[in-house]
Coordinates of C-alpha atoms in Angstrom, one line a residue:
M109 CA 19.9 -91.8 -60.4
P110 CA 19.9 -88.9 -62.3
A111 CA 22.8 -86.7 -62.5
W112 CA 23.1 -84.6 -59.5
N113 CA 25.2 -81.9 -60.8
A114 CA 24.6 -77.8 -61.7
A115 CA 22.7 -78.3 -65.2
W116 CA 20.1 -80.8 -63.4
R117 CA 20.1 -79.0 -60.7
A118 CA 18.8 -75.9 -62.7
Q119 CA 16.0 -78.0 -64.2
A120 CA 14.8 -79.6 -61.3
L121 CA 14.8 -76.8 -58.8
P122 CA 11.1 -75.0 -60.6
E123 CA 10.0 -79.0 -60.6
L124 CA 10.9 -79.7 -57.3
A125 CA 9.2 -76.4 -56.0
A126 CA 5.6 -77.4 -57.2
R127 CA 5.7 -80.8 -55.4
D128 CA 3.7 -81.4 -51.6
W129 CA 6.8 -83.2 -49.0
D130 CA 5.7 -84.9 -46.3
L131 CA 9.1 -83.0 -44.8
I132 CA 11.6 -80.1 -46.2
V133 CA 14.9 -79.7 -44.6
V134 CA 16.3 -76.6 -44.0
G135 CA 20.2 -77.3 -43.3
G136 CA 22.8 -79.3 -45.2
G137 CA 25.3 -80.3 -42.8
I138 CA 25.9 -83.8 -40.8
T139 CA 22.3 -83.3 -38.3
G140 CA 20.3 -82.2 -41.7
A141 CA 21.6 -85.0 -44.4
G142 CA 20.6 -87.7 -41.0
I143 CA 17.8 -86.3 -41.0
L144 CA 16.8 -86.7 -44.6
R145 CA 18.7 -89.9 -44.5
E146 CA 16.2 -91.5 -42.1
A147 CA 13.0 -89.9 -43.6
A148 CA 13.9 -91.2 -47.5
R149 CA 14.0 -94.7 -46.0
R150 CA 10.8 -94.1 -44.5
G151 CA 9.3 -93.4 -47.3
W152 CA 8.9 -89.9 -46.3
R153 CA 8.8 -87.8 -49.7
C154 CA 11.2 -85.6 -48.4
L155 CA 13.4 -82.7 -49.7
L156 CA 17.0 -81.0 -47.8
I157 CA 17.8 -77.3 -48.7
E158 CA 20.7 -75.4 -48.1
Q159 CA 21.8 -72.5 -47.8
R160 CA 25.5 -72.4 -49.2
D161 CA 27.1 -75.5 -49.5
F162 CA 26.9 -79.2 -48.5
A163 CA 28.5 -78.9 -45.0
W164 CA 29.6 -75.0 -46.2
G165 CA 29.4 -74.4 -41.8
T166 CA 31.1 -76.5 -39.3
S167 CA 29.8 -79.7 -40.7
S168 CA 33.3 -79.5 -43.4
R169 CA 34.8 -77.5 -40.2
S170 CA 34.9 -80.2 -37.5
S171 CA 38.2 -81.1 -35.8
K172 CA 36.9 -84.4 -37.6
M173 CA 36.6 -86.7 -34.7
V174 CA 33.6 -89.8 -33.8
H175 CA 34.6 -89.5 -29.9
G176 CA 32.4 -90.6 -27.6
G177 CA 33.0 -86.9 -25.4
L178 CA 35.4 -88.4 -23.1
R179 CA 35.1 -85.5 -20.6
Y180 CA 32.0 -85.2 -21.5
I181 CA 31.8 -87.7 -18.1
A182 CA 34.0 -85.8 -15.5
K183 CA 30.7 -83.3 -16.5
G184 CA 28.3 -86.0 -15.3
Q185 CA 26.8 -86.2 -18.8
F186 CA 27.0 -90.5 -18.6
G187 CA 23.6 -90.2 -21.4
L188 CA 25.0 -88.3 -24.0
T189 CA 28.9 -90.3 -23.2
R190 CA 26.7 -93.4 -23.7
D191 CA 25.0 -92.4 -26.8
S192 CA 28.4 -91.8 -28.4
V193 CA 30.4 -94.3 -28.2
R194 CA 27.9 -97.0 -29.5
E195 CA 27.8 -94.9 -31.8
R196 CA 31.2 -94.4 -32.5
Q197 CA 31.2 -98.1 -32.7
R198 CA 28.3 -98.2 -35.7
L199 CA 30.0 -96.0 -37.8
L200 CA 33.7 -97.9 -37.5
G201 CA 31.9 -101.5 -38.4
E202 CA 30.1 -99.5 -41.0
A203 CA 32.2 -96.8 -43.0
P204 CA 36.2 -98.5 -42.7
G205 CA 37.6 -96.0 -44.8
L206 CA 35.8 -92.5 -43.8
V207 CA 35.7 -93.4 -40.2
D208 CA 38.3 -94.8 -39.2
P209 CA 39.4 -95.9 -35.3
L210 CA 42.7 -93.2 -34.1
S211 CA 44.7 -93.3 -31.3
F212 CA 45.4 -91.3 -27.8
I213 CA 47.7 -90.4 -25.9
M214 CA 47.0 -88.6 -22.8
P215 CA 50.8 -87.9 -20.7
H216 CA 50.7 -87.6 -17.4
Y217 CA 52.7 -85.4 -14.8
Q218 CA 54.2 -85.1 -11.9
G219 CA 51.4 -82.7 -10.0
G220 CA 49.3 -83.0 -13.0
F221 CA 45.7 -83.0 -13.8
P222 CA 44.1 -85.6 -14.6
G223 CA 46.9 -88.5 -13.0
P224 CA 47.0 -92.0 -14.3
R225 CA 44.9 -93.7 -11.7
V226 CA 42.0 -91.0 -12.1
F227 CA 42.6 -90.4 -15.6
G228 CA 42.5 -94.7 -16.0
T229 CA 39.1 -94.8 -13.7
L230 CA 37.4 -92.1 -15.8
L231 CA 38.7 -94.6 -18.8
S232 CA 37.2 -97.8 -17.4
L233 CA 33.9 -96.3 -17.5
Y234 CA 34.5 -94.9 -21.4
D235 CA 34.8 -98.7 -22.4
A236 CA 32.1 -99.8 -19.8
L237 CA 30.0 -97.7 -21.9
A238 CA 31.2 -98.8 -25.5
G239 CA 31.7 -102.6 -24.1
R240 CA 35.0 -103.3 -24.8
R241 CA 38.3 -102.5 -23.0
N242 CA 40.2 -99.8 -25.2
H243 CA 43.1 -97.9 -22.4
L244 CA 46.8 -98.4 -21.3
F245 CA 49.1 -97.1 -19.1
H246 CA 52.7 -96.8 -20.7
R247 CA 55.3 -95.7 -18.5
L248 CA 57.9 -93.2 -19.4
E249 CA 60.2 -96.0 -21.4
E250 CA 57.7 -97.2 -23.7
L251 CA 56.3 -93.3 -24.1
R252 CA 59.5 -92.3 -25.3
Y253 CA 58.7 -95.0 -28.5
L254 CA 55.2 -93.9 -29.5
A255 CA 55.5 -90.4 -28.5
P256 CA 59.3 -89.4 -29.1
G257 CA 59.9 -85.7 -29.2
L258 CA 57.6 -85.4 -26.6
K259 CA 58.2 -83.0 -23.3
E260 CA 59.5 -85.4 -21.1
D261 CA 60.4 -82.3 -18.2
R262 CA 58.9 -84.6 -15.0
L263 CA 56.8 -87.1 -17.7
L264 CA 55.4 -89.8 -15.7
G265 CA 54.0 -91.7 -18.7
G266 CA 51.1 -91.5 -21.1
T267 CA 47.8 -92.9 -21.6
R268 CA 46.4 -94.6 -24.9
F269 CA 43.3 -95.2 -25.6
Q270 CA 41.6 -95.8 -28.7
D271 CA 38.4 -93.1 -30.4
A272 CA 37.9 -92.0 -34.6
V273 CA 39.1 -90.0 -37.0
T274 CA 36.7 -88.8 -40.5
D275 CA 36.6 -86.7 -43.2
D276 CA 33.7 -84.2 -42.2
A277 CA 33.0 -82.7 -45.0
R278 CA 32.7 -86.2 -46.9
L279 CA 31.2 -88.0 -44.3
V280 CA 27.9 -85.6 -44.8
M281 CA 28.3 -86.4 -48.5
R282 CA 28.2 -89.9 -48.1
V283 CA 25.1 -89.7 -45.6
L284 CA 23.1 -87.6 -48.7
G285 CA 24.3 -90.1 -51.1
E286 CA 22.4 -92.9 -48.7
A287 CA 19.3 -90.6 -48.7
R288 CA 19.0 -89.1 -52.2
G289 CA 19.2 -93.7 -53.7
E290 CA 16.7 -93.8 -50.7
G291 CA 14.3 -91.3 -52.7
G292 CA 15.7 -88.2 -50.7
E293 CA 16.3 -84.1 -52.9
A294 CA 18.5 -82.5 -51.5
L295 CA 19.2 -78.8 -52.7
N296 CA 22.6 -76.6 -52.8
G297 CA 22.5 -72.2 -53.2
L298 CA 19.3 -72.6 -51.0
K299 CA 18.3 -69.4 -49.0
V300 CA 15.4 -69.9 -47.1
V301 CA 14.2 -66.4 -47.2
E302 CA 11.4 -67.3 -44.2
L303 CA 8.6 -69.4 -42.7
A304 CA 5.6 -69.7 -44.7
R305 CA 2.9 -70.0 -41.8
R306 CA -0.9 -70.2 -42.3
D307 CA -3.2 -69.4 -39.1
G308 CA 0.0 -70.3 -37.2
R309 CA 1.0 -73.2 -38.7
V310 CA 4.4 -73.8 -40.7
Q311 CA 3.0 -74.7 -44.3
G312 CA 6.6 -73.9 -46.1
L313 CA 8.9 -71.4 -46.5
V314 CA 10.2 -69.7 -49.6
A315 CA 14.0 -70.1 -50.6
E316 CA 16.2 -67.7 -52.7
D317 CA 18.4 -69.2 -55.5
G318 CA 21.9 -67.8 -54.5
E319 CA 22.6 -68.6 -58.5
S320 CA 19.7 -66.8 -60.5
G321 CA 18.3 -65.3 -57.6
E322 CA 15.0 -65.9 -58.2
R323 CA 12.4 -67.2 -55.3
F324 CA 10.4 -69.9 -54.6
T325 CA 7.8 -71.5 -52.3
F326 CA 7.7 -74.8 -51.3
R327 CA 4.8 -76.7 -49.2
A328 CA 5.6 -79.3 -45.9
R329 CA 3.2 -80.6 -43.9
A330 CA 6.8 -80.5 -42.0
V331 CA 9.4 -78.4 -41.5
A332 CA 12.8 -79.7 -40.1
L333 CA 15.0 -76.6 -39.1
A334 CA 19.1 -78.1 -38.5
T335 CA 21.0 -75.3 -39.1
G336 CA 23.1 -75.1 -36.5
A337 CA 24.8 -71.6 -35.2
W338 CA 21.8 -69.8 -37.7
A339 CA 19.4 -71.8 -35.5
D340 CA 18.1 -68.3 -33.8
A341 CA 17.0 -66.7 -36.9
L342 CA 13.5 -68.5 -38.4
R343 CA 12.2 -70.4 -35.9
Q344 CA 9.8 -68.6 -33.0
K345 CA 11.9 -68.4 -30.0
H346 CA 10.2 -68.9 -26.4
G347 CA 12.1 -68.5 -23.1
S348 CA 15.4 -68.3 -22.2
E349 CA 18.1 -70.9 -24.6
H350 CA 19.3 -69.3 -27.4
I351 CA 22.4 -70.6 -29.6
R352 CA 25.4 -69.0 -28.4
P353 CA 28.1 -69.4 -31.2
L354 CA 31.5 -70.9 -29.9
R355 CA 34.5 -70.5 -32.7
G356 CA 36.7 -73.6 -33.0
S357 CA 39.5 -73.0 -34.6
H358 CA 43.0 -75.7 -36.0
L359 CA 46.4 -74.9 -37.5
L360 CA 47.4 -77.3 -40.1
L361 CA 51.3 -78.3 -40.4
P362 CA 52.5 -80.7 -42.8
A363 CA 53.5 -83.9 -40.9
W364 CA 57.0 -83.9 -41.2
R365 CA 56.9 -81.0 -39.5
L366 CA 55.8 -82.5 -36.5
P367 CA 55.3 -86.7 -36.7
V368 CA 52.7 -87.5 -35.1
A369 CA 51.2 -91.5 -35.2
H370 CA 48.9 -90.6 -32.6
A371 CA 46.8 -88.3 -31.6
F372 CA 47.9 -86.4 -28.6
S373 CA 45.6 -84.9 -25.9
F374 CA 46.6 -82.1 -23.0
M375 CA 45.4 -79.4 -21.1
H376 CA 47.0 -76.2 -22.2
G377 CA 49.1 -74.1 -19.5
Q378 CA 47.4 -71.0 -20.6
D379 CA 43.7 -72.5 -19.7
K380 CA 43.6 -75.8 -19.1
R381 CA 41.3 -76.6 -21.6
P382 CA 41.9 -79.7 -23.3
V383 CA 44.4 -79.7 -26.5
F384 CA 44.7 -82.5 -29.3
V385 CA 47.3 -82.4 -31.6
F386 CA 46.7 -85.4 -34.2
P387 CA 47.4 -87.1 -37.9
W388 CA 45.0 -85.9 -40.7
E389 CA 45.4 -86.9 -44.0
G390 CA 48.9 -87.3 -44.3
A391 CA 49.1 -84.4 -42.3
T392 CA 49.0 -82.7 -39.0
V393 CA 46.3 -80.7 -36.9
V394 CA 46.9 -79.1 -33.9
G395 CA 43.5 -77.1 -32.5
T396 CA 41.0 -76.7 -30.9
T397 CA 40.2 -73.1 -29.7
D398 CA 37.2 -72.4 -27.4
L399 CA 35.3 -68.8 -28.0
D400 CA 32.5 -66.5 -28.7
H401 CA 32.6 -66.1 -31.8
R402 CA 30.8 -62.1 -32.6
D403 CA 31.5 -62.0 -36.1
T404 CA 28.5 -62.3 -38.4
L405 CA 27.6 -66.3 -39.0
D406 CA 27.2 -64.9 -43.3
D407 CA 30.8 -65.0 -43.9
D408 CA 33.5 -68.1 -43.8
A409 CA 34.8 -68.1 -40.2
A410 CA 38.3 -67.3 -39.5
I411 CA 41.2 -67.5 -37.2
S412 CA 42.2 -64.8 -35.5
R413 CA 45.8 -64.0 -34.5
E414 CA 45.1 -64.2 -30.9
E415 CA 44.2 -67.9 -31.4
V416 CA 47.1 -68.9 -33.5
D417 CA 49.4 -67.9 -31.0
Y418 CA 47.4 -69.7 -28.6
L419 CA 47.8 -73.2 -30.4
L420 CA 51.5 -72.3 -31.5
A421 CA 51.7 -72.1 -27.9
A422 CA 50.3 -75.7 -27.1
C423 CA 53.1 -77.4 -29.5
A424 CA 55.5 -74.8 -27.5
Q425 CA 54.2 -76.6 -24.8
Q426 CA 53.8 -80.2 -25.3
F427 CA 56.8 -81.0 -28.6
P428 CA 59.3 -77.9 -27.7
S429 CA 61.8 -79.4 -29.8
A430 CA 59.9 -79.2 -33.3
Q431 CA 59.9 -75.9 -33.0
I432 CA 56.8 -75.2 -34.2
T433 CA 56.4 -71.5 -35.8
A434 CA 53.7 -70.0 -38.2
G435 CA 55.6 -69.8 -41.0
D436 CA 55.2 -74.2 -40.5
V437 CA 51.6 -73.5 -40.9
R438 CA 50.2 -74.7 -43.7
S439 CA 46.0 -73.8 -43.9
T440 CA 43.8 -73.0 -40.9
W441 CA 40.3 -73.9 -41.1
A442 CA 37.9 -72.5 -37.8
G443 CA 34.0 -73.9 -37.7
V444 CA 31.4 -72.4 -35.3
R445 CA 29.7 -74.3 -32.3
P446 CA 25.9 -73.9 -32.6
V447 CA 26.3 -74.5 -27.8
V448 CA 22.5 -74.2 -26.4
S449 CA 23.2 -71.3 -23.5
E450 CA 20.8 -71.0 -20.9
G451 CA 21.8 -67.4 -21.0
A452 CA 24.5 -66.6 -17.9
P453 CA 26.9 -63.8 -19.1
S454 CA 29.4 -65.7 -16.1
L455 CA 29.3 -69.4 -17.8
K456 CA 32.5 -69.9 -20.2
P457 CA 32.4 -71.0 -23.1
S458 CA 33.9 -74.5 -22.2
D459 CA 32.3 -74.7 -18.7
E460 CA 28.7 -74.9 -21.6
K461 CA 26.8 -78.0 -22.3
R462 CA 27.0 -79.6 -25.4
E463 CA 24.0 -81.5 -24.5
H464 CA 21.2 -80.7 -27.8
A465 CA 17.5 -78.9 -27.9
L466 CA 13.7 -79.6 -30.0
W467 CA 12.0 -76.4 -29.9
V468 CA 8.7 -77.5 -31.2
E469 CA 5.6 -75.6 -32.9
P470 CA 2.9 -76.7 -35.5
G471 CA 4.5 -78.1 -38.0
C472 CA 8.6 -76.7 -37.9
V473 CA 10.7 -78.8 -35.7
T474 CA 14.3 -77.0 -34.8
L475 CA 17.4 -78.7 -33.7
A476 CA 20.0 -77.4 -31.8
G477 CA 23.5 -78.1 -30.6
G478 CA 24.6 -82.1 -30.7
K479 CA 27.4 -83.7 -31.5
L480 CA 28.4 -84.7 -35.3
T481 CA 29.1 -88.7 -33.6
T482 CA 25.9 -89.0 -32.8
F483 CA 24.0 -87.4 -36.3
R484 CA 21.9 -90.5 -36.5
L485 CA 20.6 -90.8 -32.9
L486 CA 19.2 -86.7 -33.2
A487 CA 17.5 -87.8 -36.3
L488 CA 15.2 -89.6 -35.2
E489 CA 14.9 -87.7 -32.6
V490 CA 13.3 -84.6 -35.2
L491 CA 11.2 -87.0 -37.1
A492 CA 9.4 -88.7 -33.7
A493 CA 9.0 -84.8 -33.7
C494 CA 7.5 -84.3 -36.9
A495 CA 5.7 -87.1 -36.6
P496 CA 2.3 -86.3 -35.8
M497 CA 2.3 -83.3 -38.3
L498 CA 2.1 -86.0 -40.8
E499 CA -0.8 -87.9 -39.3
R500 CA 1.4 -91.5 -39.0
P501 CA 3.9 -93.7 -37.3
L502 CA 7.7 -93.8 -37.4
E503 CA 8.3 -96.7 -38.5
A504 CA 11.2 -98.4 -38.0
A505 CA 13.3 -99.0 -40.6
G506 CA 17.0 -100.8 -39.8
E507 CA 19.6 -99.2 -37.8
Q508 CA 22.7 -99.3 -39.8
V509 CA 23.8 -95.1 -42.1
F510 CA 25.5 -96.9 -44.4
E511 CA 24.0 -99.7 -47.0
P512 CA 26.8 -102.4 -47.9
V513 CA 29.0 -101.7 -50.8
E514 CA 29.6 -103.7 -53.3
L515 CA 32.8 -104.5 -54.3
I516 CA 34.3 -104.2 -57.2
A517 CA 37.6 -104.7 -59.4
L518 CA 39.2 -100.9 -58.7
P519 CA 42.6 -102.0 -61.1
G520 CA 45.9 -100.2 -60.0
L521 CA 44.8 -98.7 -56.6
T522 CA 46.3 -100.6 -53.0
P523 CA 44.1 -101.9 -50.7
P524 CA 43.9 -99.7 -48.4
Q525 CA 43.0 -96.9 -51.5
Q526 CA 40.4 -99.0 -52.9
V527 CA 38.9 -99.5 -48.6
R528 CA 39.6 -95.2 -49.2
L529 CA 37.1 -95.0 -51.9
R530 CA 34.9 -97.1 -51.0
G531 CA 34.0 -95.6 -47.7
R532 CA 34.0 -92.0 -48.8
H533 CA 31.6 -92.9 -52.2
G534 CA 29.4 -95.7 -51.1
R535 CA 27.0 -95.8 -53.3
A536 CA 29.0 -93.4 -56.3
L537 CA 31.2 -96.2 -56.1
P538 CA 30.5 -97.4 -59.8
E539 CA 30.7 -94.4 -61.3
L540 CA 33.7 -93.2 -59.3
A541 CA 35.0 -96.3 -61.0
R542 CA 34.5 -95.1 -64.4
V543 CA 35.8 -92.3 -63.8
L544 CA 39.3 -93.9 -62.7
K545 CA 39.1 -96.3 -66.2
T546 CA 40.0 -92.8 -68.2
V547 CA 41.6 -90.5 -65.3
G548 CA 43.6 -93.0 -63.7
S549 CA 44.9 -94.1 -60.0
E550 CA 47.1 -90.7 -59.8
C551 CA 47.1 -88.8 -56.4
I552 CA 46.9 -85.2 -56.3
G553 CA 50.2 -84.3 -55.0
H554 CA 51.4 -85.7 -51.9
T555 CA 47.7 -85.7 -50.6
D556 CA 45.5 -89.2 -50.7
S557 CA 42.9 -87.9 -53.0
L558 CA 42.8 -88.7 -56.3
W559 CA 42.5 -86.1 -59.6
A560 CA 40.2 -88.9 -60.6
E561 CA 38.0 -88.4 -57.2
L562 CA 38.2 -84.5 -58.4
A563 CA 37.6 -85.6 -61.8
W564 CA 33.9 -87.7 -60.1
A565 CA 33.3 -84.0 -57.8
A566 CA 33.5 -82.0 -60.7
E567 CA 30.8 -84.5 -62.9
G568 CA 27.9 -85.6 -59.8
E569 CA 28.4 -84.4 -56.9
L570 CA 26.4 -80.4 -57.6
V571 CA 29.7 -78.6 -57.1
L572 CA 28.6 -75.0 -57.4
H573 CA 31.3 -73.1 -57.0
L574 CA 35.3 -73.8 -57.2
D575 CA 35.3 -74.1 -53.2
D576 CA 32.4 -76.4 -53.1
L577 CA 35.0 -78.4 -54.8
L578 CA 38.4 -78.0 -53.1
L579 CA 37.6 -77.5 -49.7
R580 CA 34.1 -79.9 -49.4
R581 CA 34.1 -82.2 -52.6
T582 CA 38.0 -82.7 -51.5
R583 CA 40.3 -81.4 -49.4
I584 CA 42.7 -80.2 -51.4
G585 CA 42.4 -76.9 -50.6
L586 CA 43.5 -77.5 -47.4
L587 CA 46.3 -79.7 -47.6
L588 CA 48.2 -77.8 -50.2
A589 CA 50.3 -75.3 -50.0
D590 CA 49.1 -71.8 -50.4
G591 CA 45.7 -74.1 -51.1
G592 CA 46.8 -76.2 -54.4
A593 CA 46.7 -72.6 -56.2
H594 CA 50.1 -74.1 -57.8
E595 CA 47.8 -76.9 -59.2
L596 CA 45.1 -75.3 -60.7
P597 CA 46.1 -75.2 -64.2
R598 CA 45.9 -78.8 -64.5
I599 CA 42.9 -78.8 -61.9
R600 CA 41.5 -76.4 -64.8
A601 CA 42.1 -78.6 -67.4
L602 CA 40.4 -81.3 -66.1
C603 CA 37.2 -80.1 -64.2
Q604 CA 36.0 -77.0 -66.3
P605 CA 34.8 -79.0 -68.7
R606 CA 32.9 -81.5 -66.8
L607 CA 31.1 -78.5 -64.6
G608 CA 30.0 -76.7 -68.0
W609 CA 32.3 -72.9 -67.4
D610 CA 33.0 -71.0 -70.4
D611 CA 36.5 -68.6 -69.7
A612 CA 35.2 -66.4 -67.6
R613 CA 33.6 -68.6 -65.0
W614 CA 36.4 -70.1 -64.6
K615 CA 38.8 -67.1 -64.0
R616 CA 36.2 -65.5 -61.9
E617 CA 35.9 -68.6 -59.6
E618 CA 39.2 -68.8 -59.5
Q619 CA 39.9 -65.6 -58.1
D620 CA 37.2 -65.9 -56.1
Y621 CA 38.6 -69.0 -54.7
L622 CA 41.7 -67.1 -53.8
A623 CA 41.1 -64.5 -52.7
L624 CA 38.5 -67.3 -49.8
W625 CA 41.3 -69.3 -49.0
R626 CA 43.8 -65.8 -48.4
R627 CA 40.3 -64.5 -46.1
C628 CA 39.2 -67.5 -44.2
Y629 CA 42.2 -70.8 -44.8
S630 CA 45.4 -69.5 -44.3
L631 CA 47.2 -67.0 -41.0
P632 CA 45.2 -64.0 -40.6
H633 CA 46.6 -61.1 -42.3

C-alpha cells in the first residue's frame, strides 16, 4: 500500500474526489470503519470521510469494553445481548493483544440488588448465549484475596464473570487497516457540508478540507452516514425518532493509587446506576456517567465538576480505605453516546434503550445508535440497505473482521509485547518492525506504548495534528501526567521530521494540544 500520511493525503485528495464511488461512508468511528471494511472486502469502490480524526468522537472516548450487554438482558433485549456475546467471542479469537479477556466482579451486600441468586440466574442466561460457562460465586473469605480494599460492611461475597476490554481508538485503526488492505480508502479532516441531491436522490456530497479550506464534490451511487451523535445534521428526518446525545465521563487514576486486578461492577448509591472500576493500559479507570450532553457537538466533550464528584463518590463507596480524591486523577475523558430516542421528555438517560436505528432515503442510508461490540453486524445491515442502490446483491464474503497476522521476528520484545503489537497493528506489523530496528524497543515512560509505535504513527497513520498522535494513535496523552508534557521535547525530536512540520508548525501544534488537554482531558477548572 502507498504511504498513508499528510503528504499522501494532499496529493491524493483531488484525484479521490474525481473518482466515481460505489459507496462513500461518512464518519470515521468504529461503525464507519466497519462499513468500509465490509464494503472493501466485497470489491466495492469505497471511501470513508471523517470530519476531524479517525475515532475522534465516541470511538476513542468510550468505556473501552467489548461486552455482551449484561444489563440489556434485564431490559428484555435478548437479541442485542445474543449478538453482542457472539461478536465478543469472535473478536477475542481474532485479535488477541487488541481485544483481551477481562474478569468482572459484582459484589453482593445484604439487602442489596442484585443478590447472588438473581445475578447468578442472569449470568447463566448470559453464558448460555455465549455458549460457555463464565461465572463463579466467591464467598467473602475468598473475595478478600481477589478484591483487597473492597467495602466489607454487610458484604456477602461476589460473583466473577468474563467480558473483554480494548483500546477503542486502536480498534478503529486496525479495522481501517483491514479495509485499506482490501482496496478501501479513508481520509480524515474532511467535513461534509451538504449531501448532493438531484431529483430527490442523494448522488454524492460536498466536503470541505479542514487543512486547506478547499471544497470538493464527491460522486457516489450510495452514501452511508455513520456519524454517531451528528446523525441528525445531514439526514432527512421523518417521524419522532431522533438522536439524544448522552455523555459518559471517566476518571483515570495511577494504578498504584487504586490497584485492581479485575473490573468491579456495582450500583452507585446515589442513583442505583451501574458503575465500573477497572484496569486499563496499566492504569485504573472509573466510569461512567450517563446524562444529557447539552454542549455543542463540534467541540471535544469534557467532564463536569458534578461528574467528577459523582465518580469520586463511587470510589469512596466501594473502596473507602483508598481515600481517592481529585488530586489523584491523572486524566479524564468524556464521550457522547448517540442514543436513538422516541422523544419522551420524562425518560431518564439510563432508561433509554440502546437499540440502533436505520433510516433509508434514495441514495442514502443513516445508521444511528448501536454498540461498539456489534460493529460488524451493523455494517452488514447498512450494506444490505445500500446494495439495491448499487443494483447488486450483498455477496457473502466471510465473517472474519481481521485477517491472520503473519508472525515475524520482533527482537528485544517479550512474548506479551509481541502479541500486543500484532493485535494493535495487524497488516502494518512489517512496517512497525522496520521502525523498531532504528528506534528500538523502549517503552514511553511507565506505559506499554513503544517509542517505535509513536514514530510509526507519525510516519504512516495519517496524523494531521498533535492530538491525533498523542490521544488516539497512542494513548500517552491520557496515561502520562499532564498529558505527557514533560516528554514533548523527545516526542518532537522523534516525530517532527517524520511529520514534515517546521518549527513554527510544531510550536503551534504543541500549544493547541496542551490547551485542548487542559480544557477537555484534565479536571474542570
